[in-house]
Amino acid sequence: MTVTVVGSIAYDRVKTPFGERERMLGGAATHFALAASFFDSVRAVGPVGDDFDDFETLSLRGTSIDDVERVPGGKTFFWHGEYGWDLNTRETLDTQLGVFETFEPKLSDASKAAEVLFLANIQPDVQRAVREQSAAGFVAMDSMNLWIDIARDSLVQTIAGVDCVILNDAELRQLTNKPNLILAAREVLTMGPSVVVAKQGEYGAALITDDEFFSLPAYPLESVVDPTGAGDTFAGGFVGYLAKNPGQYRMAMAYGTALASFNVEEFGTERVARLTLEEVEARVSTLGAITRL
Ligand code: AMP
């Protein structure tokens, strides 16, 4: 199967207690594509400015960049963040939408025809414009607190048109105004999707459907260097695995979890860019062993 992903393709400036990078490749669609490309062919959709010079990494493992629009004179999306000492808190110091400010997605026939679509984090109206062009039979999405704050109605409309919502636990609570995570996830299920995944950072992730609850801890790591993109890498592993193995939600959670664990061991895309499937499978197997009763 083919997975189309739309979302930010970015340059990030990041500082963590373990170091900093002034300008590293990032963006939700980038992290997603690097993970999903282990399982299926991926088509990345999104704009970049003429300052963008990381096509090689973006197209690793065969990801198609045919629908990555180069905007002459434009500036690539830029995000600047800083993490607290235990990496559980992060402050956004700057967000420059750049070429995303005027982005009107136009999917090629090949991207429209992909069986699976992932709407990575970006303005919810842009996500919907992509959803409307796509013929995908399975559509998943992410979002963030910014859009819950400033574009909630549009976000709820987008959620109504997808099969699977992947959000972090605080976002699920904020979106539904419900302090209990299970009730919050159930409320999102009433909006339209049939699957909700609650990402819980270092505590793992939970999957909630009308008749199932499943949860996995994060892979136990002694060294975490930069959590940027962990959520998108998880989503890439989860959705990519599902594209290849429809309905296999538990294994998809394990692959998402294993991939995210590699992502946080180094800055940005550095670790996942040189990762092998054998390394991922070894961690999936360990996750199986440490969660068996
Ligand atoms: P995560 O750590 O999974 O939340 O993803 C971080 C990535 O999201 C970074 O690489 C950023 O470039 C990107 N990002 C940050 N803010 C936004 C935003 N407002 N819209 C889209 N992408 C963003």
PDB file of C-alpha atoms and ligand atoms in Angstrom:
ATOM      1  CA  MET A   1       0.000   0.000   0.000  1.00  0.00           C
ATOM      2  CA  THR A   2       0.964   3.633  -0.307  1.00  0.00           C
ATOM      3  CA  VAL A   3       0.778   6.177   2.522  1.00  0.00           C
ATOM      4  CA  THR A   4       0.402   9.880   1.728  1.00  0.00           C
ATOM      5  CA  VAL A   5       1.411  12.288   4.493  1.00  0.00           C
ATOM      6  CA  VAL A   6       0.755  16.006   4.624  1.00  0.00           C
ATOM      7  CA  GLY A   7       2.206  18.212   7.328  1.00  0.00           C
ATOM      8  CA  SER A   8       5.048  20.456   8.256  1.00  0.00           C
ATOM      9  CA  ILE A   9       8.449  19.999   6.649  1.00  0.00           C
ATOM     10  CA  ALA A  10      10.588  22.214   8.793  1.00  0.00           C
ATOM     11  CA  TYR A  11      13.797  23.532  10.172  1.00  0.00           C
ATOM     12  CA  ASP A  12      13.953  23.337  13.946  1.00  0.00           C
ATOM     13  CA  ARG A  13      16.107  25.154  16.450  1.00  0.00           C
ATOM     14  CA  VAL A  14      16.156  23.068  19.613  1.00  0.00           C
ATOM     15  CA  LYS A  15      17.833  23.222  22.999  1.00  0.00           C
ATOM     16  CA  THR A  16      17.692  20.362  25.500  1.00  0.00           C
ATOM     17  CA  PRO A  17      19.758  19.822  28.678  1.00  0.00           C
ATOM     18  CA  PHE A  18      22.043  17.642  26.536  1.00  0.00           C
ATOM     19  CA  GLY A  19      22.884  20.023  23.734  1.00  0.00           C
ATOM     20  CA  GLU A  20      21.424  22.197  21.039  1.00  0.00           C
ATOM     21  CA  ARG A  21      21.020  22.495  17.299  1.00  0.00           C
ATOM     22  CA  GLU A  22      20.670  25.838  15.522  1.00  0.00           C
ATOM     23  CA  ARG A  23      19.051  24.454  12.397  1.00  0.00           C
ATOM     24  CA  MET A  24      18.116  20.823  11.970  1.00  0.00           C
ATOM     25  CA  LEU A  25      15.718  19.072   9.642  1.00  0.00           C
ATOM     26  CA  GLY A  26      12.353  18.586  11.343  1.00  0.00           C
ATOM     27  CA  GLY A  27       8.654  18.861  10.807  1.00  0.00           C
ATOM     28  CA  ALA A  28       5.810  16.497  11.514  1.00  0.00           C
ATOM     29  CA  ALA A  29       5.638  15.101   7.962  1.00  0.00           C
ATOM     30  CA  THR A  30       9.402  14.566   7.891  1.00  0.00           C
ATOM     31  CA  HIS A  31       9.488  12.515  11.106  1.00  0.00           C
ATOM     32  CA  PHE A  32       6.402  10.568  10.027  1.00  0.00           C
ATOM     33  CA  ALA A  33       7.855   9.727   6.596  1.00  0.00           C
ATOM     34  CA  LEU A  34      11.178   8.574   8.019  1.00  0.00           C
ATOM     35  CA  ALA A  35       9.345   6.063  10.224  1.00  0.00           C
ATOM     36  CA  ALA A  36       6.524   4.941   7.896  1.00  0.00           C
ATOM     37  CA  SER A  37       8.972   4.328   5.046  1.00  0.00           C
ATOM     38  CA  PHE A  38      10.168   1.176   6.845  1.00  0.00           C
ATOM     39  CA  PHE A  39       6.892  -0.507   5.925  1.00  0.00           C
ATOM     40  CA  ASP A  40       5.407   0.993   2.773  1.00  0.00           C
ATOM     41  CA  SER A  41       5.890   3.507   0.029  1.00  0.00           C
ATOM     42  CA  VAL A  42       5.344   6.993   1.382  1.00  0.00           C
ATOM     43  CA  ARG A  43       4.436  10.194  -0.488  1.00  0.00           C
ATOM     44  CA  ALA A  44       5.254  13.431   1.340  1.00  0.00           C
ATOM     45  CA  VAL A  45       3.079  16.492   0.638  1.00  0.00           C
ATOM     46  CA  GLY A  46       3.916  20.008   1.807  1.00  0.00           C
ATOM     47  CA  PRO A  47       5.681  23.211   0.839  1.00  0.00           C
ATOM     48  CA  VAL A  48       9.295  24.231   1.441  1.00  0.00           C
ATOM     49  CA  GLY A  49      11.157  27.445   0.704  1.00  0.00           C
ATOM     50  CA  ASP A  50      14.245  27.804  -1.424  1.00  0.00           C
ATOM     51  CA  ASP A  51      16.318  27.639   1.748  1.00  0.00           C
ATOM     52  CA  PHE A  52      15.449  23.916   1.977  1.00  0.00           C
ATOM     53  CA  ASP A  53      18.359  21.617   1.198  1.00  0.00           C
ATOM     54  CA  ASP A  54      17.483  18.314   2.873  1.00  0.00           C
ATOM     55  CA  PHE A  55      15.687  16.479   0.080  1.00  0.00           C
ATOM     56  CA  GLU A  56      18.048  13.551   0.416  1.00  0.00           C
ATOM     57  CA  THR A  57      17.076  12.777   4.019  1.00  0.00           C
ATOM     58  CA  LEU A  58      13.392  13.417   3.341  1.00  0.00           C
ATOM     59  CA  SER A  59      13.428  10.887   0.509  1.00  0.00           C
ATOM     60  CA  LEU A  60      15.254   8.157   2.471  1.00  0.00           C
ATOM     61  CA  ARG A  61      13.889   4.608   2.091  1.00  0.00           C
ATOM     62  CA  GLY A  62      12.097   5.602  -1.096  1.00  0.00           C
ATOM     63  CA  THR A  63       9.762   8.367   0.131  1.00  0.00           C
ATOM     64  CA  SER A  64       8.429  10.264  -2.883  1.00  0.00           C
ATOM     65  CA  ILE A  65       8.997  14.032  -2.759  1.00  0.00           C
ATOM     66  CA  ASP A  66       7.194  14.671  -6.077  1.00  0.00           C
ATOM     67  CA  ASP A  67       4.461  16.552  -4.183  1.00  0.00           C
ATOM     68  CA  VAL A  68       6.839  18.618  -2.052  1.00  0.00           C
ATOM     69  CA  GLU A  69       6.234  22.070  -3.462  1.00  0.00           C
ATOM     70  CA  ARG A  70       9.270  24.375  -3.705  1.00  0.00           C
ATOM     71  CA  VAL A  71       8.047  27.940  -3.261  1.00  0.00           C
ATOM     72  CA  PRO A  72      10.381  30.451  -4.947  1.00  0.00           C
ATOM     73  CA  GLY A  73      11.355  33.229  -2.536  1.00  0.00           C
ATOM     74  CA  GLY A  74       9.576  31.421   0.323  1.00  0.00           C
ATOM     75  CA  LYS A  75      10.942  30.397   3.706  1.00  0.00           C
ATOM     76  CA  THR A  76      10.647  26.876   5.092  1.00  0.00           C
ATOM     77  CA  PHE A  77       8.490  26.431   8.225  1.00  0.00           C
ATOM     78  CA  PHE A  78      10.624  27.188  11.290  1.00  0.00           C
ATOM     79  CA  TRP A  79      10.095  26.069  14.884  1.00  0.00           C
ATOM     80  CA  HIS A  80      12.197  26.978  17.918  1.00  0.00           C
ATOM     81  CA  GLY A  81      11.752  25.105  21.186  1.00  0.00           C
ATOM     82  CA  GLU A  82      13.497  24.492  24.472  1.00  0.00           C
ATOM     83  CA  TYR A  83      13.045  21.557  26.852  1.00  0.00           C
ATOM     84  CA  GLY A  84      13.085  21.511  30.669  1.00  0.00           C
ATOM     85  CA  TRP A  85      15.551  19.445  32.698  1.00  0.00           C
ATOM     86  CA  ASP A  86      13.553  16.169  32.673  1.00  0.00           C
ATOM     87  CA  LEU A  87      12.474  16.677  29.026  1.00  0.00           C
ATOM     88  CA  ASN A  88       8.795  16.444  29.999  1.00  0.00           C
ATOM     89  CA  THR A  89       8.127  20.127  29.463  1.00  0.00           C
ATOM     90  CA  ARG A  90       8.915  22.145  26.396  1.00  0.00           C
ATOM     91  CA  GLU A  91       8.428  25.768  25.564  1.00  0.00           C
ATOM     92  CA  THR A  92       7.829  26.978  22.028  1.00  0.00           C
ATOM     93  CA  LEU A  93       9.907  30.140  21.647  1.00  0.00           C
ATOM     94  CA  ASP A  94       9.095  30.851  17.989  1.00  0.00           C
ATOM     95  CA  THR A  95       6.967  29.452  15.174  1.00  0.00           C
ATOM     96  CA  GLN A  96       7.302  30.915  11.664  1.00  0.00           C
ATOM     97  CA  LEU A  97       4.770  29.396   9.262  1.00  0.00           C
ATOM     98  CA  GLY A  98       6.681  30.721   6.233  1.00  0.00           C
ATOM     99  CA  VAL A  99       5.476  28.945   3.091  1.00  0.00           C
ATOM    100  CA  PHE A 100       2.625  27.307   5.059  1.00  0.00           C
ATOM    101  CA  GLU A 101       0.919  30.681   5.435  1.00  0.00           C
ATOM    102  CA  THR A 102      -0.302  30.589   1.826  1.00  0.00           C
ATOM    103  CA  PHE A 103      -0.203  26.832   1.242  1.00  0.00           C
ATOM    104  CA  GLU A 104      -3.083  25.415  -0.795  1.00  0.00           C
ATOM    105  CA  PRO A 105      -2.510  21.700  -1.110  1.00  0.00           C
ATOM    106  CA  LYS A 106      -2.918  20.165  -4.541  1.00  0.00           C
ATOM    107  CA  LEU A 107      -2.374  16.419  -4.472  1.00  0.00           C
ATOM    108  CA  SER A 108      -1.065  14.644  -7.565  1.00  0.00           C
ATOM    109  CA  ASP A 109      -3.125  11.717  -8.842  1.00  0.00           C
ATOM    110  CA  ALA A 110      -0.660   9.303  -7.215  1.00  0.00           C
ATOM    111  CA  SER A 111      -0.995  10.975  -3.793  1.00  0.00           C
ATOM    112  CA  LYS A 112      -4.804  11.103  -4.103  1.00  0.00           C
ATOM    113  CA  ALA A 113      -4.874   7.393  -4.890  1.00  0.00           C
ATOM    114  CA  ALA A 114      -2.853   6.273  -1.817  1.00  0.00           C
ATOM    115  CA  GLU A 115      -4.830   3.765   0.265  1.00  0.00           C
ATOM    116  CA  VAL A 116      -3.739   5.381   3.538  1.00  0.00           C
ATOM    117  CA  LEU A 117      -3.550   9.084   4.417  1.00  0.00           C
ATOM    118  CA  PHE A 118      -1.902  10.702   7.436  1.00  0.00           C
ATOM    119  CA  LEU A 119      -2.789  14.303   8.235  1.00  0.00           C
ATOM    120  CA  ALA A 120       0.239  15.293  10.296  1.00  0.00           C
ATOM    121  CA  ASN A 121       0.096  18.347  12.496  1.00  0.00           C
ATOM    122  CA  ILE A 122      -0.730  21.493  10.546  1.00  0.00           C
ATOM    123  CA  GLN A 123      -3.662  23.945  10.315  1.00  0.00           C
ATOM    124  CA  PRO A 124      -6.860  21.835  10.493  1.00  0.00           C
ATOM    125  CA  ASP A 125      -8.399  23.544   7.448  1.00  0.00           C
ATOM    126  CA  VAL A 126      -5.351  22.535   5.394  1.00  0.00           C
ATOM    127  CA  GLN A 127      -5.717  18.980   6.750  1.00  0.00           C
ATOM    128  CA  ARG A 128      -9.353  18.976   5.601  1.00  0.00           C
ATOM    129  CA  ALA A 129      -8.487  20.314   2.138  1.00  0.00           C
ATOM    130  CA  VAL A 130      -6.164  17.332   1.738  1.00  0.00           C
ATOM    131  CA  ARG A 131      -8.697  14.874   3.164  1.00  0.00           C
ATOM    132  CA  GLU A 132     -11.264  16.054   0.597  1.00  0.00           C
ATOM    133  CA  GLN A 133      -8.905  15.312  -2.313  1.00  0.00           C
ATOM    134  CA  SER A 134      -7.906  11.867  -1.089  1.00  0.00           C
ATOM    135  CA  ALA A 135      -9.440   8.500  -1.955  1.00  0.00           C
ATOM    136  CA  ALA A 136      -7.809   6.763   1.044  1.00  0.00           C
ATOM    137  CA  GLY A 137      -9.743   4.030   2.834  1.00  0.00           C
ATOM    138  CA  PHE A 138      -7.943   4.676   6.132  1.00  0.00           C
ATOM    139  CA  VAL A 139      -7.219   8.210   7.321  1.00  0.00           C
ATOM    140  CA  ALA A 140      -5.381   9.100  10.538  1.00  0.00           C
ATOM    141  CA  MET A 141      -4.474  12.491  11.962  1.00  0.00           C
ATOM    142  CA  ASP A 142      -2.518  14.362  14.603  1.00  0.00           C
ATOM    143  CA  SER A 143      -2.894  17.935  15.866  1.00  0.00           C
ATOM    144  CA  MET A 144      -1.648  20.109  18.720  1.00  0.00           C
ATOM    145  CA  ASN A 145      -2.717  22.481  21.507  1.00  0.00           C
ATOM    146  CA  LEU A 146      -2.212  25.543  19.261  1.00  0.00           C
ATOM    147  CA  TRP A 147      -5.067  24.478  16.938  1.00  0.00           C
ATOM    148  CA  ILE A 148      -7.317  23.498  19.881  1.00  0.00           C
ATOM    149  CA  ASP A 149      -6.738  27.047  21.172  1.00  0.00           C
ATOM    150  CA  ILE A 150      -7.254  29.000  17.961  1.00  0.00           C
ATOM    151  CA  ALA A 151      -9.145  26.749  15.517  1.00  0.00           C
ATOM    152  CA  ARG A 152     -11.159  24.265  17.598  1.00  0.00           C
ATOM    153  CA  ASP A 153     -14.269  24.236  15.367  1.00  0.00           C
ATOM    154  CA  SER A 154     -12.201  23.575  12.272  1.00  0.00           C
ATOM    155  CA  LEU A 155     -10.300  20.848  14.126  1.00  0.00           C
ATOM    156  CA  VAL A 156     -13.511  19.106  15.203  1.00  0.00           C
ATOM    157  CA  GLN A 157     -14.707  19.170  11.562  1.00  0.00           C
ATOM    158  CA  THR A 158     -11.425  17.586  10.482  1.00  0.00           C
ATOM    159  CA  ILE A 159     -11.705  14.902  13.195  1.00  0.00           C
ATOM    160  CA  ALA A 160     -15.206  14.034  11.948  1.00  0.00           C
ATOM    161  CA  GLY A 161     -13.724  12.969   8.594  1.00  0.00           C
ATOM    162  CA  VAL A 162     -10.998  10.594   9.802  1.00  0.00           C
ATOM    163  CA  ASP A 163     -10.789   6.998  11.074  1.00  0.00           C
ATOM    164  CA  CYS A 164      -8.042   7.420  13.655  1.00  0.00           C
ATOM    165  CA  VAL A 165      -6.962  10.302  15.885  1.00  0.00           C
ATOM    166  CA  ILE A 166      -3.481  10.288  17.449  1.00  0.00           C
ATOM    167  CA  LEU A 167      -3.075  12.982  20.108  1.00  0.00           C
ATOM    168  CA  ASN A 168      -1.200  13.321  23.344  1.00  0.00           C
ATOM    169  CA  ASP A 169      -3.149  12.864  26.554  1.00  0.00           C
ATOM    170  CA  ALA A 170      -3.128  16.560  27.511  1.00  0.00           C
ATOM    171  CA  GLU A 171      -4.467  17.472  24.061  1.00  0.00           C
ATOM    172  CA  LEU A 172      -7.297  14.919  24.355  1.00  0.00           C
ATOM    173  CA  ARG A 173      -8.286  16.406  27.699  1.00  0.00           C
ATOM    174  CA  GLN A 174      -8.054  19.974  26.390  1.00  0.00           C
ATOM    175  CA  LEU A 175     -10.027  19.182  23.230  1.00  0.00           C
ATOM    176  CA  THR A 176     -12.914  17.555  25.109  1.00  0.00           C
ATOM    177  CA  ASN A 177     -12.682  19.530  28.329  1.00  0.00           C
ATOM    178  CA  LYS A 178     -12.712  16.216  30.195  1.00  0.00           C
ATOM    179  CA  PRO A 179     -10.119  15.583  32.938  1.00  0.00           C
ATOM    180  CA  ASN A 180     -10.385  11.779  32.609  1.00  0.00           C
ATOM    181  CA  LEU A 181      -8.377  10.378  29.693  1.00  0.00           C
ATOM    182  CA  ILE A 182     -10.680   7.416  28.969  1.00  0.00           C
ATOM    183  CA  LEU A 183     -13.766   9.623  28.941  1.00  0.00           C
ATOM    184  CA  ALA A 184     -11.932  12.149  26.765  1.00  0.00           C
ATOM    185  CA  ALA A 185     -10.977   9.430  24.262  1.00  0.00           C
ATOM    186  CA  ARG A 186     -14.552   8.109  24.252  1.00  0.00           C
ATOM    187  CA  GLU A 187     -15.849  11.579  23.497  1.00  0.00           C
ATOM    188  CA  VAL A 188     -13.492  11.829  20.510  1.00  0.00           C
ATOM    189  CA  LEU A 189     -14.875   8.473  19.288  1.00  0.00           C
ATOM    190  CA  THR A 190     -18.349  10.049  19.219  1.00  0.00           C
ATOM    191  CA  MET A 191     -17.027  12.763  16.861  1.00  0.00           C
ATOM    192  CA  GLY A 192     -16.484  10.207  14.058  1.00  0.00           C
ATOM    193  CA  PRO A 193     -13.221   8.211  14.319  1.00  0.00           C
ATOM    194  CA  SER A 194     -13.203   4.542  15.278  1.00  0.00           C
ATOM    195  CA  VAL A 195      -9.733   4.537  16.885  1.00  0.00           C
ATOM    196  CA  VAL A 196      -8.107   6.979  19.298  1.00  0.00           C
ATOM    197  CA  VAL A 197      -4.455   6.743  20.302  1.00  0.00           C
ATOM    198  CA  ALA A 198      -3.377   8.699  23.374  1.00  0.00           C
ATOM    199  CA  LYS A 199       0.364   9.414  23.382  1.00  0.00           C
ATOM    200  CA  GLN A 200       1.736   9.713  26.910  1.00  0.00           C
ATOM    201  CA  GLY A 201       5.366  10.631  26.308  1.00  0.00           C
ATOM    202  CA  GLU A 202       7.762   8.687  28.514  1.00  0.00           C
ATOM    203  CA  TYR A 203       4.808   6.687  29.909  1.00  0.00           C
ATOM    204  CA  GLY A 204       3.912   5.150  26.550  1.00  0.00           C
ATOM    205  CA  ALA A 205       0.674   5.155  24.598  1.00  0.00           C
ATOM    206  CA  ALA A 206      -2.872   3.813  24.872  1.00  0.00           C
ATOM    207  CA  LEU A 207      -5.297   2.749  22.161  1.00  0.00           C
ATOM    208  CA  ILE A 208      -9.029   3.131  22.674  1.00  0.00           C
ATOM    209  CA  THR A 209     -11.834   1.900  20.418  1.00  0.00           C
ATOM    210  CA  ASP A 210     -15.506   1.263  21.170  1.00  0.00           C
ATOM    211  CA  ASP A 211     -14.721  -2.220  22.449  1.00  0.00           C
ATOM    212  CA  GLU A 212     -10.983  -2.337  23.122  1.00  0.00           C
ATOM    213  CA  PHE A 213      -8.392  -0.767  25.385  1.00  0.00           C
ATOM    214  CA  PHE A 214      -4.698  -1.508  24.895  1.00  0.00           C
ATOM    215  CA  SER A 215      -1.702   0.185  26.395  1.00  0.00           C
ATOM    216  CA  LEU A 216       2.076  -0.109  26.091  1.00  0.00           C
ATOM    217  CA  PRO A 217       4.808   1.562  28.122  1.00  0.00           C
ATOM    218  CA  ALA A 218       7.522   3.487  26.330  1.00  0.00           C
ATOM    219  CA  TYR A 219      10.659   1.501  25.549  1.00  0.00           C
ATOM    220  CA  PRO A 220      12.852   1.807  28.672  1.00  0.00           C
ATOM    221  CA  LEU A 221      15.775   4.088  27.780  1.00  0.00           C
ATOM    222  CA  GLU A 222      18.541   5.372  30.028  1.00  0.00           C
ATOM    223  CA  SER A 223      19.524   8.157  27.681  1.00  0.00           C
ATOM    224  CA  VAL A 224      17.078  10.551  26.056  1.00  0.00           C
ATOM    225  CA  VAL A 225      18.665  13.456  24.214  1.00  0.00           C
ATOM    226  CA  ASP A 226      15.911  15.205  22.225  1.00  0.00           C
ATOM    227  CA  PRO A 227      12.199  14.269  22.215  1.00  0.00           C
ATOM    228  CA  THR A 228      11.414  16.460  19.180  1.00  0.00           C
ATOM    229  CA  GLY A 229       9.423  14.472  16.651  1.00  0.00           C
ATOM    230  CA  ALA A 230       8.805  11.477  18.942  1.00  0.00           C
ATOM    231  CA  GLY A 231       5.044  11.755  18.449  1.00  0.00           C
ATOM    232  CA  ASP A 232       5.331  11.942  14.667  1.00  0.00           C
ATOM    233  CA  THR A 233       7.806   9.073  14.592  1.00  0.00           C
ATOM    234  CA  PHE A 234       5.386   7.021  16.702  1.00  0.00           C
ATOM    235  CA  ALA A 235       2.589   7.903  14.268  1.00  0.00           C
ATOM    236  CA  GLY A 236       4.783   6.942  11.301  1.00  0.00           C
ATOM    237  CA  GLY A 237       5.535   3.549  12.813  1.00  0.00           C
ATOM    238  CA  PHE A 238       1.910   2.985  13.863  1.00  0.00           C
ATOM    239  CA  VAL A 239       0.245   4.061  10.610  1.00  0.00           C
ATOM    240  CA  GLY A 240       2.993   2.611   8.404  1.00  0.00           C
ATOM    241  CA  TYR A 241       2.668  -0.796  10.071  1.00  0.00           C
ATOM    242  CA  LEU A 242      -1.139  -0.669   9.805  1.00  0.00           C
ATOM    243  CA  ALA A 243      -0.928   0.182   6.108  1.00  0.00           C
ATOM    244  CA  LYS A 244       0.937  -3.055   5.597  1.00  0.00           C
ATOM    245  CA  ASN A 245      -1.020  -5.066   8.201  1.00  0.00           C
ATOM    246  CA  PRO A 246      -4.573  -3.662   8.348  1.00  0.00           C
ATOM    247  CA  GLY A 247      -6.295  -4.064  11.698  1.00  0.00           C
ATOM    248  CA  GLN A 248      -3.157  -5.211  13.577  1.00  0.00           C
ATOM    249  CA  TYR A 249      -3.405  -2.398  16.117  1.00  0.00           C
ATOM    250  CA  ARG A 250      -1.370  -3.941  18.939  1.00  0.00           C
ATOM    251  CA  MET A 251       1.650  -4.707  16.794  1.00  0.00           C
ATOM    252  CA  ALA A 252       1.318  -1.258  15.213  1.00  0.00           C
ATOM    253  CA  MET A 253       1.516   0.261  18.718  1.00  0.00           C
ATOM    254  CA  ALA A 254       4.689  -1.752  19.367  1.00  0.00           C
ATOM    255  CA  TYR A 255       6.336  -0.605  16.125  1.00  0.00           C
ATOM    256  CA  GLY A 256       5.368   3.021  16.782  1.00  0.00           C
ATOM    257  CA  THR A 257       6.782   2.760  20.307  1.00  0.00           C
ATOM    258  CA  ALA A 258      10.040   1.154  19.159  1.00  0.00           C
ATOM    259  CA  LEU A 259      10.583   3.715  16.398  1.00  0.00           C
ATOM    260  CA  ALA A 260       9.882   6.644  18.722  1.00  0.00           C
ATOM    261  CA  SER A 261      12.452   5.276  21.193  1.00  0.00           C
ATOM    262  CA  PHE A 262      15.192   5.543  18.582  1.00  0.00           C
ATOM    263  CA  ASN A 263      14.109   9.026  17.562  1.00  0.00           C
ATOM    264  CA  VAL A 264      14.685  10.474  21.052  1.00  0.00           C
ATOM    265  CA  GLU A 265      18.210   9.075  21.430  1.00  0.00           C
ATOM    266  CA  GLU A 266      19.707  11.758  19.206  1.00  0.00           C
ATOM    267  CA  PHE A 267      18.725  15.185  17.870  1.00  0.00           C
ATOM    268  CA  GLY A 268      16.017  15.541  15.234  1.00  0.00           C
ATOM    269  CA  THR A 269      16.137  12.941  12.470  1.00  0.00           C
ATOM    270  CA  GLU A 270      19.759  11.947  13.141  1.00  0.00           C
ATOM    271  CA  ARG A 271      19.143   8.479  14.616  1.00  0.00           C
ATOM    272  CA  VAL A 272      16.136   7.369  12.559  1.00  0.00           C
ATOM    273  CA  ALA A 273      17.875   8.393   9.336  1.00  0.00           C
ATOM    274  CA  ARG A 274      20.452   5.623   9.804  1.00  0.00           C
ATOM    275  CA  LEU A 275      18.228   3.092  11.574  1.00  0.00           C
ATOM    276  CA  THR A 276      17.672  -0.460  10.278  1.00  0.00           C
ATOM    277  CA  LEU A 277      14.512  -2.575  10.413  1.00  0.00           C
ATOM    278  CA  GLU A 278      16.464  -5.255  12.338  1.00  0.00           C
ATOM    279  CA  GLU A 279      17.158  -2.746  15.128  1.00  0.00           C
ATOM    280  CA  VAL A 280      13.475  -1.807  15.239  1.00  0.00           C
ATOM    281  CA  GLU A 281      12.392  -5.456  15.377  1.00  0.00           C
ATOM    282  CA  ALA A 282      14.774  -6.174  18.255  1.00  0.00           C
ATOM    283  CA  ARG A 283      13.077  -3.468  20.351  1.00  0.00           C
ATOM    284  CA  VAL A 284       9.602  -4.701  19.371  1.00  0.00           C
ATOM    285  CA  SER A 285      10.601  -8.102  20.645  1.00  0.00           C
ATOM    286  CA  THR A 286      11.912  -6.625  23.928  1.00  0.00           C
ATOM    287  CA  LEU A 287       8.632  -4.716  24.343  1.00  0.00           C
ATOM    288  CA  GLY A 288       6.800  -8.034  23.996  1.00  0.00           C
ATOM    289  CA  ALA A 289       8.997  -9.601  26.685  1.00  0.00           C
ATOM    290  CA  ILE A 290       8.717  -6.762  29.212  1.00  0.00           C
ATOM    291  CA  THR A 291       4.937  -6.518  28.959  1.00  0.00           C
ATOM    292  CA  ARG A 292       4.056 -10.217  29.215  1.00  0.00           C
ATOM    293  CA  LEU A 293       2.164 -11.207  32.365  1.00  0.00           C
TER     294      LEU A 293
HETATM  295  P1  AMP B   1       6.503  16.472  18.176  1.00  0.00           P
HETATM  296  O1  AMP B   1       7.734  16.552  19.032  1.00  0.00           O
HETATM  297  O2  AMP B   1       6.121  15.080  17.791  1.00  0.00           O
HETATM  298  O3  AMP B   1       5.376  17.270  18.730  1.00  0.00           O
HETATM  299  O4  AMP B   1       6.865  17.169  16.784  1.00  0.00           O
HETATM  300  C1  AMP B   1       7.757  18.231  16.684  1.00  0.00           C
HETATM  301  C2  AMP B   1       7.831  18.685  15.247  1.00  0.00           C
HETATM  302  O5  AMP B   1       6.631  19.396  14.924  1.00  0.00           O
HETATM  303  C3  AMP B   1       8.991  19.626  15.007  1.00  0.00           C
HETATM  304  O6  AMP B   1       9.902  19.038  14.111  1.00  0.00           O
HETATM  305  C4  AMP B   1       8.356  20.912  14.455  1.00  0.00           C
HETATM  306  O7  AMP B   1       8.965  21.335  13.261  1.00  0.00           O
HETATM  307  C5  AMP B   1       6.917  20.553  14.197  1.00  0.00           C
HETATM  308  N1  AMP B   1       6.004  21.612  14.663  1.00  0.00           N
HETATM  309  C6  AMP B   1       6.140  22.389  15.757  1.00  0.00           C
HETATM  310  N2  AMP B   1       5.112  23.278  15.835  1.00  0.00           N
HETATM  311  C7  AMP B   1       4.324  23.041  14.762  1.00  0.00           C
HETATM  312  C8  AMP B   1       3.103  23.645  14.253  1.00  0.00           C
HETATM  313  N3  AMP B   1       2.511  24.674  14.860  1.00  0.00           N
HETATM  314  N4  AMP B   1       2.573  23.126  13.129  1.00  0.00           N
HETATM  315  C9  AMP B   1       3.164  22.100  12.508  1.00  0.00           C
HETATM  316  N5  AMP B   1       4.302  21.512  12.911  1.00  0.00           N
HETATM  317  C10 AMP B   1       4.886  21.971  14.029  1.00  0.00           C
END
